[in-house]
Coordinates of C-alpha atoms and ligand atoms in Angstrom, one line a residue:
M93 CA -19.8 -9.5 35.7
I94 CA -19.6 -11.8 38.8
K95 CA -18.5 -15.3 37.9
K96 CA -19.1 -17.9 40.7
F97 CA -16.3 -20.3 41.5
L98 CA -17.0 -21.9 44.9
N99 CA -20.0 -23.4 46.6
L100 CA -19.6 -24.1 50.3
G101 CA -23.2 -25.3 50.7
K102 CA -26.0 -24.3 53.0
Q103 CA -24.6 -22.4 56.0
P104 CA -26.1 -20.9 59.1
L105 CA -25.2 -17.4 60.2
A106 CA -21.7 -17.4 61.8
N107 CA -21.8 -15.8 65.3
N108 CA -25.5 -16.9 65.7
Y109 CA -24.7 -19.3 68.6
L110 CA -27.7 -21.1 69.9
T111 CA -29.0 -21.4 73.5
K112 CA -30.3 -24.6 75.0
N113 CA -33.7 -23.1 74.8
D114 CA -33.3 -22.4 71.1
L115 CA -32.6 -26.1 70.6
K116 CA -35.5 -27.2 72.8
R117 CA -37.9 -24.9 70.9
K118 CA -36.3 -26.1 67.6
K119 CA -35.7 -22.4 66.8
K120 CA -35.6 -21.9 63.1
Q121 CA -32.1 -20.8 62.1
I122 CA -31.4 -18.7 59.0
F123 CA -29.5 -20.7 56.4
Y124 CA -28.1 -19.3 53.1
T125 CA -26.1 -20.8 50.3
L126 CA -22.5 -19.8 50.7
E127 CA -21.2 -19.1 47.1
V128 CA -18.2 -17.1 46.2
G129 CA -17.7 -15.1 43.0
F130 CA -15.0 -13.1 41.1
N131 CA -15.9 -9.8 39.6
T132 CA -14.2 -9.9 36.2
S133 CA -14.4 -6.1 35.8
N134 CA -13.2 -4.7 39.2
K135 CA -11.4 -7.9 40.4
L136 CA -13.1 -8.0 43.7
V137 CA -14.0 -11.4 45.3
S138 CA -17.2 -11.6 47.2
I139 CA -19.9 -13.9 48.5
T140 CA -22.9 -13.8 46.2
N141 CA -25.8 -14.4 48.7
T142 CA -25.7 -11.8 51.4
V143 CA -27.7 -11.3 54.6
S144 CA -28.7 -7.9 55.9
S145 CA -26.3 -6.1 58.3
K146 CA -29.1 -5.7 60.8
K147 CA -29.5 -9.5 61.1
M148 CA -25.8 -10.1 61.4
F149 CA -24.8 -7.3 63.7
A150 CA -27.5 -7.1 66.3
N151 CA -27.2 -6.1 69.9
D152 CA -26.2 -9.5 71.1
Y153 CA -23.2 -9.9 68.6
P154 CA -20.8 -12.0 70.7
Y155 CA -17.4 -11.4 69.1
R156 CA -14.9 -9.5 71.2
S157 CA -11.5 -8.4 69.8
S158 CA -9.9 -8.5 73.2
M159 CA -10.0 -12.3 73.5
S160 CA -6.6 -12.6 71.8
K161 CA -3.3 -11.2 73.1
T162 CA -2.0 -11.2 69.5
I163 CA -4.7 -8.7 68.5
I164 CA -4.2 -6.4 71.5
T165 CA -0.4 -6.3 70.8
S166 CA -0.9 -5.6 67.1
F167 CA -3.4 -2.8 67.8
K168 CA -1.1 -1.2 70.4
K169 CA 1.9 -1.3 68.0
L170 CA -0.1 0.3 65.2
A171 CA -1.6 3.0 67.5
K172 CA 1.9 4.0 68.6
K173 CA 3.0 4.2 64.9
I174 CA 0.0 6.4 64.0
V175 CA 0.6 8.8 66.9
N176 CA 4.3 9.1 66.1
Q177 CA 3.9 9.4 62.4
Y178 CA 0.7 11.3 61.9
H179 CA 0.0 13.2 65.2
P180 CA -3.8 13.0 64.4
N181 CA -6.1 15.7 65.8
L182 CA -8.9 13.3 65.7
I183 CA -9.1 9.6 64.8
L184 CA -12.3 7.8 63.8
E185 CA -12.6 4.0 64.0
I186 CA -15.3 2.1 62.0
G187 CA -16.2 -1.2 63.7
S188 CA -14.6 -0.4 67.1
N189 CA -16.0 -3.4 68.8
D190 CA -14.9 -3.5 72.5
G191 CA -12.3 -0.7 72.0
S192 CA -9.3 -2.9 71.8
F193 CA -7.7 -0.5 69.3
I194 CA -9.1 2.9 70.2
K195 CA -8.2 2.4 73.9
N196 CA -4.7 3.3 72.9
F197 CA -5.8 6.8 72.0
N198 CA -6.7 9.9 74.0
K199 CA -10.5 9.9 74.7
K200 CA -10.9 13.5 73.5
K201 CA -9.2 12.8 70.2
S202 CA -11.2 9.6 69.2
I203 CA -14.5 8.7 67.8
C204 CA -16.0 5.1 67.7
V205 CA -18.5 3.7 65.3
E206 CA -20.0 0.4 66.4
P207 CA -23.5 -0.8 65.5
C208 CA -23.8 -3.6 68.1
G209 CA -25.4 -2.0 71.1
D210 CA -24.0 -4.3 73.8
V211 CA -20.4 -4.1 72.6
A212 CA -20.6 -0.3 71.9
K213 CA -21.4 0.2 75.6
T214 CA -17.8 -0.8 76.4
T215 CA -16.3 2.3 74.7
K216 CA -19.1 4.5 75.9
K217 CA -18.4 3.5 79.5
L218 CA -14.7 4.3 79.0
G219 CA -15.7 7.8 78.0
Y220 CA -15.1 7.5 74.2
Q221 CA -17.5 9.4 71.9
T222 CA -19.3 6.3 70.5
Y223 CA -21.9 6.2 67.8
S224 CA -23.9 2.9 67.9
D225 CA -24.8 2.8 64.3
F226 CA -23.9 1.4 60.9
W227 CA -21.4 3.4 58.9
N228 CA -23.0 5.4 56.1
L229 CA -23.3 9.0 54.7
K230 CA -26.0 9.9 57.1
L231 CA -23.9 9.0 60.1
A232 CA -20.8 10.7 58.6
R233 CA -22.8 13.9 58.3
K234 CA -24.0 13.6 61.9
I235 CA -20.5 13.1 63.1
K236 CA -19.0 15.9 61.0
K237 CA -21.4 18.4 62.5
K238 CA -19.6 18.0 65.8
N239 CA -16.1 16.9 64.7
K240 CA -14.4 18.9 62.0
N241 CA -10.8 17.5 61.8
V242 CA -10.9 13.8 61.4
D243 CA -7.5 13.2 59.9
I244 CA -7.2 9.4 60.4
V245 CA -10.0 6.9 59.7
Y246 CA -9.1 3.4 60.8
S247 CA -11.1 0.2 60.2
A248 CA -10.0 -3.4 60.8
N249 CA -12.0 -6.4 59.7
T250 CA -15.1 -4.3 59.1
L251 CA -15.2 -2.7 55.6
S252 CA -15.0 -6.2 54.2
H253 CA -18.3 -6.8 56.1
I254 CA -20.2 -4.1 54.3
L255 CA -21.9 -4.8 51.0
D256 CA -22.2 -1.3 49.7
L257 CA -18.6 -0.3 49.4
K258 CA -19.6 2.8 47.3
S259 CA -21.4 4.2 50.3
V260 CA -18.4 3.3 52.6
F261 CA -15.8 5.2 50.6
K262 CA -18.1 8.1 49.8
S263 CA -18.8 8.6 53.5
I264 CA -15.1 8.3 54.4
S265 CA -14.2 10.8 51.7
Y266 CA -16.9 13.1 53.2
I267 CA -15.5 13.0 56.7
L268 CA -11.8 12.8 56.2
S269 CA -9.8 16.0 56.3
K270 CA -8.1 17.2 53.1
N271 CA -4.8 15.6 53.8
G272 CA -6.3 12.9 56.0
I273 CA -5.3 9.2 55.9
L274 CA -7.5 6.1 55.7
I275 CA -6.0 2.9 57.1
I276 CA -7.9 -0.3 56.6
E277 CA -6.9 -3.9 57.4
D278 CA -8.6 -7.1 56.4
P279 CA -7.8 -10.7 55.5
S280 CA -5.7 -11.0 52.4
L281 CA -7.2 -12.8 49.4
L282 CA -3.7 -13.9 48.3
E283 CA -3.1 -15.6 51.7
C284 CA -6.6 -17.1 51.6
L285 CA -5.8 -18.7 48.3
K286 CA -2.3 -19.7 49.2
K287 CA -3.4 -21.3 52.5
T288 CA -6.6 -22.8 51.1
S289 CA -8.3 -21.0 54.1
Y290 CA -11.7 -21.1 52.6
D291 CA -13.2 -20.4 56.0
Q292 CA -12.4 -16.7 55.4
F293 CA -15.7 -16.9 53.5
Y294 CA -18.9 -16.6 55.5
N295 CA -21.9 -14.3 55.8
E296 CA -19.9 -11.5 57.6
H297 CA -17.0 -11.6 55.2
I298 CA -18.8 -10.3 52.2
Y299 CA -15.5 -9.4 50.5
V300 CA -12.0 -10.8 50.9
F301 CA -9.8 -8.0 49.7
S302 CA -6.8 -7.8 47.4
L303 CA -4.7 -4.8 46.4
C304 CA -5.7 -5.4 42.8
G305 CA -9.4 -5.2 43.7
I306 CA -9.2 -2.3 46.2
K307 CA -7.0 -0.1 44.1
N308 CA -9.4 -0.1 41.2
F309 CA -12.4 0.5 43.4
I310 CA -11.2 3.5 45.5
K311 CA -9.9 5.4 42.5
K312 CA -13.5 6.5 41.8
F313 CA -13.6 8.2 45.2
G314 CA -10.4 10.1 44.6
F315 CA -8.3 7.7 46.8
E316 CA -5.1 5.7 46.2
V317 CA -3.1 3.2 48.2
F318 CA 0.3 4.6 49.1
K319 CA 1.6 1.9 51.4
I320 CA 0.9 -1.7 52.1
E321 CA 1.8 -3.8 55.1
T322 CA 1.5 -7.6 55.1
L323 CA 0.5 -8.9 58.6
N324 CA 0.4 -12.4 60.1
I325 CA -2.8 -11.5 62.0
H326 CA -6.0 -13.4 61.2
G327 CA -4.1 -15.9 59.0
G328 CA -2.6 -13.2 56.8
S329 CA -4.0 -9.7 56.4
L330 CA -3.3 -6.6 54.4
R331 CA -3.0 -3.2 55.9
F332 CA -3.8 -0.5 53.3
Y333 CA -2.6 3.1 53.8
I334 CA -4.8 5.3 51.6
K335 CA -4.6 9.0 50.7
R336 CA -6.4 11.3 48.4
I337 CA -5.0 11.3 44.9
K338 CA -4.8 15.1 45.1
N339 CA -2.5 14.9 48.1
K340 CA 0.9 14.9 46.3
E341 CA 2.9 15.4 49.6
I342 CA 2.9 11.7 50.3
K343 CA 4.9 9.5 47.9
I344 CA 3.8 6.0 46.8
N345 CA 5.9 3.5 48.8
N346 CA 7.5 0.6 46.9
S347 CA 5.5 -1.9 49.0
V348 CA 2.5 -1.2 46.7
K349 CA 4.3 -2.3 43.6
I350 CA 5.7 -5.3 45.4
Q351 CA 2.3 -6.5 46.6
L352 CA 0.7 -5.9 43.2
K353 CA 3.4 -7.9 41.5
K354 CA 2.9 -10.8 44.0
E355 CA -0.9 -10.8 43.3
L356 CA -0.5 -10.7 39.6
K357 CA 2.1 -13.4 39.6
F358 CA -0.3 -15.6 41.5
G359 CA -3.1 -14.7 39.1
L360 CA -5.6 -12.9 41.3
H361 CA -6.8 -11.0 38.2
K362 CA -7.6 -14.2 36.3
F363 CA -10.7 -16.4 36.7
S364 CA -8.8 -19.6 36.0
T365 CA -6.9 -19.1 39.3
Y366 CA -10.2 -19.4 41.2
I367 CA -11.2 -22.5 39.4
K368 CA -7.9 -24.1 40.6
Y369 CA -8.7 -22.9 44.1
K370 CA -12.1 -24.5 44.1
K371 CA -10.4 -27.9 43.4
K372 CA -8.0 -27.3 46.3
V373 CA -10.9 -26.6 48.6
E374 CA -12.7 -29.7 47.6
K375 CA -9.6 -31.7 48.2
S376 CA -9.1 -30.1 51.6
K377 CA -12.7 -31.1 52.6
K378 CA -12.0 -34.7 51.8
G379 CA -8.7 -34.6 53.7
L380 CA -10.2 -33.2 56.8
Q381 CA -13.1 -35.6 56.8
R382 CA -10.6 -38.5 56.5
I383 CA -8.6 -37.3 59.5
F384 CA -11.7 -37.0 61.7
K385 CA -12.9 -40.4 60.6
M386 CA -9.6 -42.0 61.3
I387 CA -9.4 -40.5 64.9
K388 CA -13.0 -41.5 65.6
N389 CA -12.5 -45.0 64.3
Q390 CA -9.7 -45.4 66.9
N391 CA -12.3 -44.5 69.5
N392 CA -10.7 -41.2 70.4
K393 CA -12.5 -38.0 71.5
I394 CA -12.0 -34.8 69.7
I395 CA -12.6 -31.3 71.1
G396 CA -12.4 -27.9 69.4
Y397 CA -10.3 -24.9 70.4
G398 CA -11.7 -21.5 69.5
A399 CA -15.4 -21.4 68.4
T400 CA -14.7 -19.1 65.5
A401 CA -16.9 -17.8 62.8
K402 CA -14.5 -19.4 60.4
S403 CA -15.0 -22.8 61.9
V404 CA -18.7 -22.5 61.3
T405 CA -17.9 -22.5 57.5
V406 CA -15.5 -25.5 57.8
L407 CA -17.7 -27.7 60.0
N408 CA -20.9 -27.1 58.0
Y409 CA -19.1 -27.5 54.7
C410 CA -17.4 -30.8 55.8
G411 CA -20.5 -32.1 57.7
I412 CA -18.6 -32.4 61.0
K413 CA -21.2 -32.3 63.8
N414 CA -21.6 -33.0 67.5
D415 CA -21.2 -36.7 67.0
T416 CA -17.6 -36.0 65.9
I417 CA -16.5 -33.1 68.1
D418 CA -17.5 -33.4 71.7
Y419 CA -17.4 -29.7 72.5
F420 CA -15.5 -26.5 71.8
M421 CA -13.6 -24.4 74.3
D422 CA -13.6 -20.7 74.1
T423 CA -12.9 -17.6 76.2
T424 CA -15.7 -15.4 74.9
P425 CA -18.4 -14.8 77.5
G426 CA -21.2 -14.5 74.9
K427 CA -20.3 -17.9 73.3
I428 CA -19.9 -20.0 76.5
G429 CA -22.8 -22.3 77.3
K430 CA -24.2 -22.0 73.8
Y431 CA -24.1 -24.3 70.7
M432 CA -22.3 -23.9 67.4
P433 CA -24.8 -22.9 64.6
G434 CA -25.7 -25.7 62.2
T435 CA -23.6 -28.3 64.0
Y436 CA -24.9 -28.0 67.5
I437 CA -21.5 -28.6 69.1
Y438 CA -21.6 -27.3 72.7
I439 CA -19.2 -24.5 73.8
K440 CA -17.5 -24.7 77.2
G441 CA -15.6 -21.9 78.9
Y442 CA -11.9 -22.4 78.5
K443 CA -10.2 -24.3 81.3
K444 CA -6.7 -25.8 81.2
T445 CA -8.0 -28.9 82.9
L446 CA -10.3 -29.6 80.0
I447 CA -7.6 -29.7 77.3
K448 CA -5.5 -31.9 79.6
K449 CA -8.2 -34.6 79.5
N450 CA -8.1 -34.9 75.7
K451 CA -5.7 -36.0 73.1
Y452 CA -7.1 -34.4 69.9
C453 CA -8.1 -30.9 69.5
Y454 CA -9.4 -29.2 66.3
L455 CA -7.9 -25.7 66.0
G456 CA -10.8 -23.5 65.2
A457 CA -8.7 -20.4 65.9
W458 CA -5.9 -21.6 63.6
N459 CA -5.0 -18.0 63.0
F460 CA -3.8 -17.7 66.6
K461 CA -1.7 -20.9 66.4
N462 CA 1.4 -19.3 67.8
E463 CA -0.5 -17.8 70.7
I464 CA -2.4 -21.0 71.5
F465 CA 0.7 -23.3 71.1
K466 CA 2.5 -21.1 73.6
K467 CA -0.4 -21.3 76.1
E468 CA -0.8 -25.1 75.6
K469 CA 2.8 -26.2 75.6
N470 CA 2.1 -28.7 78.3
F471 CA -0.7 -30.3 76.4
I472 CA 1.7 -30.7 73.4
K473 CA 4.5 -31.9 75.5
N474 CA 2.3 -34.6 77.0
G475 CA 1.4 -35.9 73.5
G476 CA -1.7 -33.8 72.8
K477 CA -2.3 -33.2 69.1
F478 CA -3.9 -30.3 67.2
I479 CA -5.8 -30.8 64.0
T480 CA -6.0 -28.1 61.4
H481 CA -7.1 -27.7 57.7
V482 CA -4.6 -24.8 57.1
P483 CA -2.7 -24.8 54.8
F484 CA -3.8 -28.4 54.3
P485 CA -5.6 -30.9 56.5
R486 CA -3.3 -32.6 59.0
I487 CA -2.6 -33.6 62.6
I488 CA 0.1 -31.1 63.5
K489 CA 3.5 -32.8 64.2
N490 CA 5.1 -31.2 67.2
Ligands
DWN639 O1 -13.8 -10.6 60.9 C1 -14.1 -11.0 62.0 C2 -13.1 -11.4 62.9 C3 -12.2 -10.2 63.2 O2 -13.6 -11.9 64.1 C4 -15.5 -11.2 62.4 N1 -16.4 -11.3 61.2 C5 -15.8 -12.3 63.3 C6 -14.7 -12.9 64.0 O3 -14.2 -14.0 63.3 P1 -13.7 -15.3 64.0 O4 -14.6 -15.7 65.1 O5 -13.3 -16.3 63.0 O6 -12.4 -14.6 64.8 P2 -11.2 -15.1 65.6 O7 -10.6 -13.8 66.1 O8 -10.3 -16.0 64.9 O9 -11.8 -15.8 66.9 C7 -11.0 -16.4 67.8 C8 -11.9 -17.2 68.8 O10 -11.1 -18.0 69.6 C9 -12.6 -16.2 69.8 O11 -13.9 -16.8 70.0 C10 -11.8 -16.3 71.0 C11 -11.2 -17.7 70.9 N2 -9.9 -17.9 71.6 C12 -9.8 -18.7 72.7 O12 -10.8 -19.3 73.2 N3 -8.6 -18.8 73.3 C13 -8.8 -17.3 71.0 C14 -7.6 -17.4 71.6 C15 -6.4 -16.7 71.0 C16 -7.5 -18.2 72.8 O13 -6.4 -18.4 73.3
SAH640 N1 -12.4 -4.0 64.4 C1 -12.5 -5.2 65.3 C2 -13.8 -5.9 65.2 C3 -14.0 -6.7 63.9 S1 -15.5 -7.6 63.9 C4 -11.3 -6.1 65.1 O1 -10.7 -6.0 64.1 O2 -11.1 -6.9 66.0 C5 -16.5 -6.6 62.9 C6 -17.1 -5.4 63.6 O3 -17.6 -4.5 62.6 C7 -18.2 -5.8 64.6 O4 -17.9 -5.2 65.8 C8 -19.4 -5.2 63.9 O5 -20.4 -4.8 64.8 C9 -18.9 -4.0 63.1 N2 -19.7 -3.7 61.9 C10 -20.3 -4.5 61.1 N3 -20.9 -3.8 60.1 C11 -20.6 -2.5 60.3 C12 -21.0 -1.3 59.7 N4 -21.8 -1.3 58.6 N5 -20.5 -0.1 60.2 C13 -19.7 -0.1 61.3 N6 -19.4 -1.2 61.9 C14 -19.8 -2.4 61.5

């Protein structure tokens, strides 16, 4: 049974940035009610009103992994580890986006799956075998006809975007070699609760995973988690190393026990934990609204840094629109010159001179705080202030 615990109101589709023409034509945006629920039987946390994948991940999907140095470095580090530890014959990546991860592997030993046509072109052009399709059994069959020894399947920030997890794991089990390994990484539910980062919930993030949820679910497909890595990336992620239960050569690492203990201690298996969380989220909303109001009352301008999908949730939930934030800055070509969905805040291309002109900056990409603070050390040195809601709403003291 799925018990709802959080309602983040009417939300537009994140990543559905609007053009000037869309605004002129008053283009009808899709809105859905963003509610989050806890499945009391399998312990998975998911949004309860979903949008079809085809609507979310169309050809013009703008997100590009390569916009952050933190991501590029993290992928490079993992790729090195995979090669040294597992020497894969063939690696398959689900949700390969612009190839930021797979670029670290030999073209002849890699397969990309990326449904968004425009972004899939990047890896195709680089010479990687790329399937521009959604991951399912039909595609797995098609790929296996040509590629027999897939011994690593990797997927970052993608499986949590797919409603039908049964189909996901069935298809992975079909394609993975007998002793093959599945590595997935996604935002951690424990961190999302600890940091009150409710913006991990939006139409694309159908699930926010925990070990206690994943471990139950994958058992049915003959899989088990044998190692867990906790990462700082994306505000706190979990990297699950998964093997077939039948494969007794790999021992279960102690990290699995440690993570499970942490999750149970926090109460991720109990509905009452989520009710407490809901109250924290409501308090966070009021706190952020108060900060914005105070700054505006002092006749200050506020800009945004990083027009993230996450900030779409925050701004729409808190009712912060283009009369409060003047514009966002972002480095992503497909977002520049467009408007944030639901709040109509304009997105300018990143320029150092822009941030220099302002005193207050809302950190949409709070998950890259370290990277951004390093880049903007002069802004900070000259008295510039960043605003965040994570782990609680505040103007960051430097
Ligand atoms: O799960 C998902 C993650 C991986 O990416 C997808 N569903 C959609 C997307 O979510 P997001 O938009 O919340 O992701 P990011 O990676 O937090 O987005 C960062 C944004 O900030 C990008 O638009 C790039 C921008 N940025 C920037 O302008 N300057 C980022 C950095 C680090 C910078 O210095
Ligand atoms: N893996 C990258 C991109 C994450 S964004 C990273 O971690 O940075 C999510 C990606 O998953 C998008 O590129 C999207 O097109 C892809 N995706 C969404 N649904 C998918 C599905 N059903 N099968 C395969 N890829 C999918």
